[in-house]
């Protein structure tokens, strides 16, 4: 008889297509793989006692202490208790049965998800009385960045004029390959790396695609970690640019905050859960104030917050319980609904938006008509008119016509493409991927340039040496008409110019992952939008500054603002910081019109696109009221999801139980979502006054369509005896229908402060509708 693991081996071998997959399945089938054994809150103050308890537990399973010690990769002992170890499936099952174990999960891997943006957000250096100058540019706050490490020689990490390392810092600077303790300074106060999980899985660390390197040290071979860290807390660097584009003063949002670097992502951006948890565990002990994590998965979220695949959720829970704000990217799986990741309510989940930078590139046709596209192109070889062709007219023999129209790999005849500028149109695929594929097809076939027509022109990928210009369909169609009507069509492409303030912005970026939060519909995600398109920030040695786009770039923008708020209000909880950011967010663009969302039919952005709206740091500094929460609230939330008391009691040292299973909608979030509204439903919220002690607020409601909303009381009067007040909101469906999601808002105003939260409802007839749709 074939045991289950033998059968896996057979299936695994036939599935073995690429090296990584092969190694992964092999490791699993060979009887042992890395599991994370999560024990919840640590049961003892002394980390050594916690470690010993891990060894004892494993010894009972292995029957020998030596074997137990050999199997263990990490003991998590600071922020929470648990360990990562190589186990067979049988051993893992035996451990899962032990009463002190919350759960045992196989360690999964995740993916990683550019300085105009700070001025754009209103954080101008040198402006008196602004948030930035009030908190001395974030001096003394420590931002922990879990990512691909750091390029310490980048000018963005110079510590000129910075005081000593803050005394609360308890972390380390670990040396390794091409990195030693002298690489840390008063800016990079600590740097560590965690690779045991990825090595156990792949047999080594994968290499970065661009640099073809990796370093067993905190040094960044990828550039992603350096980019995100410098976006959050880069020092002032004058005259930074990418080949002259975006030229200006580069800096992070909190330019005097300190950085603690935790490298847990390797090569092309692969992050193993065992390594991620080790990074969280260290960061919690080291005394960071904020943890910034631009990591996630573009796969649909796995169920549960404490179960499968949820290392970030677990790490973040224990961080938030200790007052550390955790900010994560929401993913780049947009514009389709329900793909947002990192959806735990204790995490601040970030969507990406465009800024007002544009990179116009002139396309002058042979008939002297000039059209404008977008590109990042500053190379040579522009001069004069070049032959222009439509890709479908130079298809390789037998190529499928649609594949040549979109310039798929191998679809073009290189004899005909050589030296020409080729016009292509996106097909049904993701336009970003298609743009990359098309450019490499055209350049691979010897083309001189590509004009690529797609329905959004905001996501630029730098092809700095040959022009790859994006145009919208209207311009693409005009160029095609010119080609069809002309005997020898030609065009000239000019160098890109960097322009600011000439485009409507912000817009929610095409790629930004959208809600609803498929893990719990009634926890609104994402929470907030921040700049994440064409962001210029520092890179690794081979590219000192570069443009990049993604929610990965948006996340450190919010981390920096959280750091400034933490500096201004040291006693605010992570929930209070999140509330301040969400309730003061902007829902209109610079021209007073609604913020729109790219990627669908032209529409105003709604809370599934950007949560509370677009971040407004200066307003967040003084929100008036906050929707606060603590561990007890998160525990009640887990109870309402049906976690057992025994699982939850291990999450916190204080005894907790799940006597009252409330509804998820009751969690004191700065938003209210009722996804299954069948009959009149009342939820309550509590707001805490953080403005003037005596203050009276009045409510204003914009009801979601098809729903009546009433608020009781309509006025909240705060004074020194009433710092926190509770109000009730009743939602009444107008018609009995199976509805769709609709959106509104609830705003408290006192003449000075405007405290706005989104309302999201879906009217249903059958109770089960919410579950089956
Ligand atoms: C490590 O430190 C030594 C002496 O402090 C220095 O000479 C060397 O260049 C450093 N290496 C790196 C990679 O910074
Ligand atoms: C600023 O950068 C540009 C482009 O890289 C360069 O040409 C120029 O000399 C620099 N100016 C200064 C003052 O460094
Ligand atoms: C385009 O403009 C150039 C210079 O302005 C002129 O010499 C040329 O004749 C024009 N071509 C057409 C087709 O109008
Ligand atoms: C490419 O085009 C040339 C010239 O029309 C033709 O001779 C050749 O067969 C084509 N090759 C392919 C692979 O389509
Ligand atoms: C629900 O609320 C509406 C007011 O919006 C009220 O007219 C109606 O009677 C309520 N229905 C029930 C069953 O309480």
PDB file of C-alpha atoms in Angstrom, residues 93 120 196 298 384 431 523 534 586 620 715 746 757:
ATOM      1  CA  UNK A  93      -0.367  16.084  13.386  1.00  0.00           C
ATOM      2  CA  UNK A 120       1.959  66.139  -3.252  1.00  0.00           C
ATOM      3  CA  UNK A 196      16.315  29.563   7.468  1.00  0.00           C
ATOM      4  CA  UNK A 298      -2.109  38.015  -5.208  1.00  0.00           C
ATOM      5  CA  UNK A 384      14.467  62.060 -36.839  1.00  0.00           C
ATOM      6  CA  UNK A 431      -2.165  45.386 -19.547  1.00  0.00           C
ATOM      7  CA  UNK A 523     -14.409  44.346   7.923  1.00  0.00           C
ATOM      8  CA  UNK A 534       5.635  56.034 -10.645  1.00  0.00           C
ATOM      9  CA  UNK A 586      -9.963  62.961   1.200  1.00  0.00           C
ATOM     10  CA  UNK A 620      -4.737  63.245  10.219  1.00  0.00           C
ATOM     11  CA  UNK A 715     -25.419  65.381  18.930  1.00  0.00           C
ATOM     12  CA  UNK A 746     -21.459  59.141   8.434  1.00  0.00           C
ATOM     13  CA  UNK A 757     -16.446  57.142   8.080  1.00  0.00           C
TER      14      UNK A 757
END
